[in-house]
Coordinates of C-alpha atoms in Angstrom, one line a residue:
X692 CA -32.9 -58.1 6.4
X693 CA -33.5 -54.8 4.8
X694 CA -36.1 -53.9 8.0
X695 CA -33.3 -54.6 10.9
X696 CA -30.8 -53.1 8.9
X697 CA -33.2 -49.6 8.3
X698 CA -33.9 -50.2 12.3
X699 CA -30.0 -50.2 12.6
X700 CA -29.0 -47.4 11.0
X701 CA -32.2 -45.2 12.2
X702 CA -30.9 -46.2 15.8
X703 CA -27.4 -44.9 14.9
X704 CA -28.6 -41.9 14.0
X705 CA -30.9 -41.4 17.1
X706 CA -28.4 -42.7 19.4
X707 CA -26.1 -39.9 17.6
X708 CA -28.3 -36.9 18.0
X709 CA -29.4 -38.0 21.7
X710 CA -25.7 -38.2 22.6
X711 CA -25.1 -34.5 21.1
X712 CA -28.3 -33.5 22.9
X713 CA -26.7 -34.4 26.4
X714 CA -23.9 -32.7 25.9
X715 CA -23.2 -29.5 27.8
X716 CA -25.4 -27.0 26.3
X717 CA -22.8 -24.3 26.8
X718 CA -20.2 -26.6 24.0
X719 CA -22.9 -25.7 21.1
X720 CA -21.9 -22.6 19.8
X721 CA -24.5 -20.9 17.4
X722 CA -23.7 -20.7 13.9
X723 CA -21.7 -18.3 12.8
X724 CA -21.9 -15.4 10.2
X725 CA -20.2 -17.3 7.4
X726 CA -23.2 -19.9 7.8
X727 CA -25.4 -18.8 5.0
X728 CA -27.8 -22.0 4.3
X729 CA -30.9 -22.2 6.6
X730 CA -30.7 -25.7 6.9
X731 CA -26.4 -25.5 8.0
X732 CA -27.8 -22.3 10.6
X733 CA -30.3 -24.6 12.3
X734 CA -27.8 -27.9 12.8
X735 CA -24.7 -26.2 13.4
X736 CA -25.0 -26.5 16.6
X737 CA -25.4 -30.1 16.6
X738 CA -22.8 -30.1 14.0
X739 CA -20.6 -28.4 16.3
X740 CA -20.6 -30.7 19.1
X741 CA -20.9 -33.9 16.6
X742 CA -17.5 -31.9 14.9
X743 CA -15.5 -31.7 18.8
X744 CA -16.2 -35.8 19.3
X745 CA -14.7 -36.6 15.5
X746 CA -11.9 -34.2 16.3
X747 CA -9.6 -37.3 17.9
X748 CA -10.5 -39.9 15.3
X749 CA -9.1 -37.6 12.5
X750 CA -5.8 -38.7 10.7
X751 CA -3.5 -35.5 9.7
X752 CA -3.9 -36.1 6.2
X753 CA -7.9 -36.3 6.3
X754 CA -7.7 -32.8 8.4
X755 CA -4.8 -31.7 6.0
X756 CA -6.7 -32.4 2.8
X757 CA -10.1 -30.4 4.4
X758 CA -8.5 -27.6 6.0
X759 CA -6.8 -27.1 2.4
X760 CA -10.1 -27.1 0.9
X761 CA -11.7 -24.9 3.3
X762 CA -9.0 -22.3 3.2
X763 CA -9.3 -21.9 -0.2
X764 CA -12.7 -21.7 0.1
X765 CA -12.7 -18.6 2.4
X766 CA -14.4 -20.4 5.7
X767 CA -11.4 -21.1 7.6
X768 CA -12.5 -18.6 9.8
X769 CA -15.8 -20.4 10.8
X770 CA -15.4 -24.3 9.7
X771 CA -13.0 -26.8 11.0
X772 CA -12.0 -29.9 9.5
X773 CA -14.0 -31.8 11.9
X774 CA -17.2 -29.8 10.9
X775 CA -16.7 -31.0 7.3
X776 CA -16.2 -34.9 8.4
X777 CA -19.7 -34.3 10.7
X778 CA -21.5 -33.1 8.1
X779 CA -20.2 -36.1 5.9
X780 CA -21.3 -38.7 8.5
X781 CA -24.8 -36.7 9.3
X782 CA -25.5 -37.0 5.9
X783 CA -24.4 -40.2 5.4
X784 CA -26.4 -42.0 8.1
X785 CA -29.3 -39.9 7.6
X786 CA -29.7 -40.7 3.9
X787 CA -29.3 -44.4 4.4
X788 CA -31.8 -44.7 7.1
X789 CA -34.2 -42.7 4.5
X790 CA -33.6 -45.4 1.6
X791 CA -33.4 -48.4 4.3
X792 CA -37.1 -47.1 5.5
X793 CA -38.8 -46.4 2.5
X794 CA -36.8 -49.5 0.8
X795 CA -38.7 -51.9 3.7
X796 CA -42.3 -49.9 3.3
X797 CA -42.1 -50.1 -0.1
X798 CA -41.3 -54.2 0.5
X799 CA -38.4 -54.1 -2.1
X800 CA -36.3 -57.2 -2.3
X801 CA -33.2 -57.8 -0.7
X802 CA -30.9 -58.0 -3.2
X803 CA -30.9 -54.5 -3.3
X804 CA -29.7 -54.0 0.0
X805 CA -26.6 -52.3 -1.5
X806 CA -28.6 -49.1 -2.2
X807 CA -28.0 -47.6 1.1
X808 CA -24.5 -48.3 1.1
X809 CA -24.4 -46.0 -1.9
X810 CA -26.8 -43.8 -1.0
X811 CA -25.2 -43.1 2.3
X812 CA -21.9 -43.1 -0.1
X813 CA -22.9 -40.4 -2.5
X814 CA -24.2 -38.4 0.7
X815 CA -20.8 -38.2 2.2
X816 CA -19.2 -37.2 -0.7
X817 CA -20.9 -34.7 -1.9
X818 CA -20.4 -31.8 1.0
X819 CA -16.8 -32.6 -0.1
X820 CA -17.9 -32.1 -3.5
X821 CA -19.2 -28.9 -2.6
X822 CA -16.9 -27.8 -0.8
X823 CA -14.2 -28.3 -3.5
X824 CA -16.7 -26.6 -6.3
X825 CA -16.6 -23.6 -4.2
X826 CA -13.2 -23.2 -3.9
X827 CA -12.9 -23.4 -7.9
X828 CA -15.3 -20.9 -8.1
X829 CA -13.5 -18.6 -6.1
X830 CA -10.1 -19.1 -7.3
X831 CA -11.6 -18.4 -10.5
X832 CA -13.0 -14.7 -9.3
X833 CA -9.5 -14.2 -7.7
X834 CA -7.7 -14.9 -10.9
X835 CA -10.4 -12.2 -12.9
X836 CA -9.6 -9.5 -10.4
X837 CA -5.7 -9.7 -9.8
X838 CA -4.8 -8.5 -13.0
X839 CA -6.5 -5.4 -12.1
X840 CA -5.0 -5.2 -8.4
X841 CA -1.7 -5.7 -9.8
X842 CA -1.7 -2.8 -12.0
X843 CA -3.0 -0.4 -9.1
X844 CA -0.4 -1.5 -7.1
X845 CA 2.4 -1.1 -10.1
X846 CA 0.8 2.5 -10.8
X847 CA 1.2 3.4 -7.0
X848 CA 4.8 2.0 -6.2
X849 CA 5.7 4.0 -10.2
X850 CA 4.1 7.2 -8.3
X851 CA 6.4 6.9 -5.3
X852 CA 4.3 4.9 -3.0
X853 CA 6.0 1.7 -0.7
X854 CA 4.8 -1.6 -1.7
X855 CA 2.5 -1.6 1.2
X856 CA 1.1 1.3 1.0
X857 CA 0.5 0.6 -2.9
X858 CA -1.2 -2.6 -1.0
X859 CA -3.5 -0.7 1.0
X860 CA -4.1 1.7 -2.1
X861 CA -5.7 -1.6 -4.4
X862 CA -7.3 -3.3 -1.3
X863 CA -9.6 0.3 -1.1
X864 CA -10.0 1.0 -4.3
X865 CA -9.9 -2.1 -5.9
X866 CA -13.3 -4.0 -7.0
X867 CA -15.1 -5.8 -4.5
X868 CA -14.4 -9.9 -4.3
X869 CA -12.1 -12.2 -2.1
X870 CA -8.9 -11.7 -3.5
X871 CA -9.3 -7.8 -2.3
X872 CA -10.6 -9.7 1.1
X873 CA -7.8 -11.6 1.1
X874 CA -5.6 -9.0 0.8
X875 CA -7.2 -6.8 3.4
X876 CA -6.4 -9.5 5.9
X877 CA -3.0 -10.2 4.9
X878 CA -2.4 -5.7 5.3
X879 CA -4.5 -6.5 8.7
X880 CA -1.5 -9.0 9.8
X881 CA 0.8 -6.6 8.7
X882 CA -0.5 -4.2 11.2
X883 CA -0.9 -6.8 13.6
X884 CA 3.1 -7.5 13.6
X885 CA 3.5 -10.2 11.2
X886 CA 6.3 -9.7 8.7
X887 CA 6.0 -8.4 5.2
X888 CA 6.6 -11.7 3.4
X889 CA 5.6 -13.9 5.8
X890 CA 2.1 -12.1 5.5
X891 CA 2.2 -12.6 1.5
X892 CA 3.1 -16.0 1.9
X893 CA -0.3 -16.5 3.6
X894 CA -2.0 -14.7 1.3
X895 CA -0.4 -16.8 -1.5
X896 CA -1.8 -20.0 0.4
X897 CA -5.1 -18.7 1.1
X898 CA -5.7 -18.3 -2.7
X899 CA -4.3 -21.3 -4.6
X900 CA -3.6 -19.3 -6.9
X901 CA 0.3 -19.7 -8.9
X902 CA 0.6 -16.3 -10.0
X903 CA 0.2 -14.6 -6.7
X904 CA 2.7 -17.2 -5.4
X905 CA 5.4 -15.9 -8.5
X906 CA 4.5 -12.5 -7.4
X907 CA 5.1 -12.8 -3.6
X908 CA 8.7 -15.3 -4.7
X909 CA 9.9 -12.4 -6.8
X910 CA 8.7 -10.3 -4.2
X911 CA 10.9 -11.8 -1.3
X912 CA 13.8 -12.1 -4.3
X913 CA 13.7 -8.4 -4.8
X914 CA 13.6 -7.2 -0.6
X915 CA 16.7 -9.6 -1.0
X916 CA 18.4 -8.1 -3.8
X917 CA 17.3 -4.5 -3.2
X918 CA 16.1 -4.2 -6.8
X919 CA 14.0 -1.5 -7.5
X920 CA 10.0 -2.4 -7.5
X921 CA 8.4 -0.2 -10.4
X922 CA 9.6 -2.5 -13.3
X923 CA 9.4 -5.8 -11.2
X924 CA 5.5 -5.2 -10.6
X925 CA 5.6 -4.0 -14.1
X926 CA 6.9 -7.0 -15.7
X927 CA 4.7 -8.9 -13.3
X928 CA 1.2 -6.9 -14.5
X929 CA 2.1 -7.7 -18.2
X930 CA 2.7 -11.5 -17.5
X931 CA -0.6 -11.6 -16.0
X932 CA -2.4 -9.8 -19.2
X933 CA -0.7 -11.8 -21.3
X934 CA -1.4 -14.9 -19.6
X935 CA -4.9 -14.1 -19.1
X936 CA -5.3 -13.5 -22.5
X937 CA -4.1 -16.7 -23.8
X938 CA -6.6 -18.4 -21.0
X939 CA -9.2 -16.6 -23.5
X940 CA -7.6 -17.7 -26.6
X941 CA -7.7 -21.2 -24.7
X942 CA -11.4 -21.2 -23.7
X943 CA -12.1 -19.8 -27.5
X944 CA -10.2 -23.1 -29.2
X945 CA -12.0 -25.7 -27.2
X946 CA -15.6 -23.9 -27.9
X947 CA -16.0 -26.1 -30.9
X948 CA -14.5 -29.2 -29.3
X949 CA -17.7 -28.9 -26.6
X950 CA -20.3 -27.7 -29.3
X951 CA -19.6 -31.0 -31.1
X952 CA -21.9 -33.2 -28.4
X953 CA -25.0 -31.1 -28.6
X954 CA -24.6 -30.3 -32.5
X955 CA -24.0 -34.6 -33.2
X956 CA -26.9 -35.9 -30.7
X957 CA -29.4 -32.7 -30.8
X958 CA -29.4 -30.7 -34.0
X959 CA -27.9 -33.2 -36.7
X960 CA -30.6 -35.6 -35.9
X961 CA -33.4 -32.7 -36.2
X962 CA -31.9 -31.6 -39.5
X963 CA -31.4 -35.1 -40.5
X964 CA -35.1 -35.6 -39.9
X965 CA -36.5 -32.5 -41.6
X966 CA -34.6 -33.1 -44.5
X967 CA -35.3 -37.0 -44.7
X968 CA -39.0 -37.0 -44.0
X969 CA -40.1 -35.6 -47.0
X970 CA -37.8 -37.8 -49.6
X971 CA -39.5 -40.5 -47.4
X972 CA -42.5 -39.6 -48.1
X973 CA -42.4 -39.3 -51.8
X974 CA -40.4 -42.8 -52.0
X975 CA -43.6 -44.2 -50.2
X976 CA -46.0 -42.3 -52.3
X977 CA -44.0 -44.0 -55.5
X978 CA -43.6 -47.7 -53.8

């Protein structure tokens, strides 16, 4: 059982890679400049054209849920939510051909012919997995750097500057990372025609991140109201100090809550032991 069902799934996965090497060669794009990994650079372009035959099976939430993830995981301008489900399936088939192959060589039994399942399972979900990790990661530089942003932008609209010019003021001079990326593209749309708030809005969705969505609300509240920027941004700024500083009052508290794991299973049993052994020892030595 466990041999046809290895020569299955290796057949899939030949039958898949022949059928993307037919295709048109001019369909396979090269791999683009936001493709890092070796290994992602030298499939893409089978991921490409395995990416344009998923497109149609897609439902709206599946693409929904991934283009969410890779927006806020700065590579909507190279990946697709087809490339992601691709790369799922790729993995997935090629991982359980591996464990159905070396599962029949190594003559297991066949009761455990649910490993591939799960193997091929846990292969699929982990460029997700990935893919989700890296967008935590990067709202979490975005929400070190706005504070700082913020207050270049308050100290340049109190100086007499426009809002967008204080914008363009703390996307140069601000320190390097993907919120000021983000931000640079949203001053590029600006440029390119796209309105004010409309262009913050996007920015807002791109990062994920709640305080930039406040900021760009009581943005579009003020334009509204024609209230005066200066102590808006300024009121804004100190939320985010204070806010960030009762994330680090936060992390501090639950510090001992995670060093209770390692100090009950690593160092109380070492102490335990060093004091015990020699009582032992003397309670032998009397017995």
């Amino acid at each position: 059982m466990l041999f046809w069902l290895s020569c299955v799934l290796a057949g899939l996965s030949l039958h898949c890679l022949a059928w993307v090497a037919m295709r048109p060669v001019g369909r396979a794009r090269p791999a683009p400049d936001h493709v890092r990994h070796l290994l992602l650079r030298l499939a893409w372009p089978w991921l490409d054209v395995l990416a344009t035959a998923l497109g149609p099976w897609l439902s709206w939430r599946a693409r929904s849920a991934a283009g969410k993830l890779i927006q806020q995981a700065g590579l909507d301008a190279a990946w697709r939510p087809e490339h992601v489900a691709a790369i799922q399936l790729m993995s997935g088939l090629l991982v359980a051909a591996a464990i159905a192959g070396g599962m029949v060589m190594l003559s297991f039994e066949s009761g455990r012919l649910p490993a591939p399942a799960l193997g091929a399972g846990l292969a699929a979900w982990m460029p997700w997995h990935t893919l989700a990790r890296r967008g935590v990661q990067r709202r979490r530089l975005m929400q070190k750097e706005f504070p700082f942003l913020l207050d270049m932008a308050t100290l340049c609209v109190e100086a007499g500057l426009s809002l967008q010019g204080a914008l363009q003021e703390a996307a140069r001079h601000g320190p390097p990372g993907p919120l000021r990326d983000e931000l640079r593209r949203s001053l590029a749309d600006m440029r390119a025609g796209v309105v004010r708030h409309e262009a913050l809005q996007q920015l807002a969705g791109r990062t994920g991140l709640n305080a930039v969505q406040q900021l760009v609300t009581a943005l579009g509240q003020a334009d509204q109201l024609g209230m005066s920027l200066g102590p808006l941004l300024r009121a804004q700024s100190e939320q985010r100090r204070s806010e960030r500083f009762l994330r680090a009052e936060k992390l501090a508290l639950e510090a001992p809550v995670k060093m209770l794991f390692p100090l009950v299973c690593c160092i109380f049993p070492c102490t335990f032991l060093i004091i015990g052994f020699p009582i032992a020892v003397k309670l032998l030595e009397a017995m």
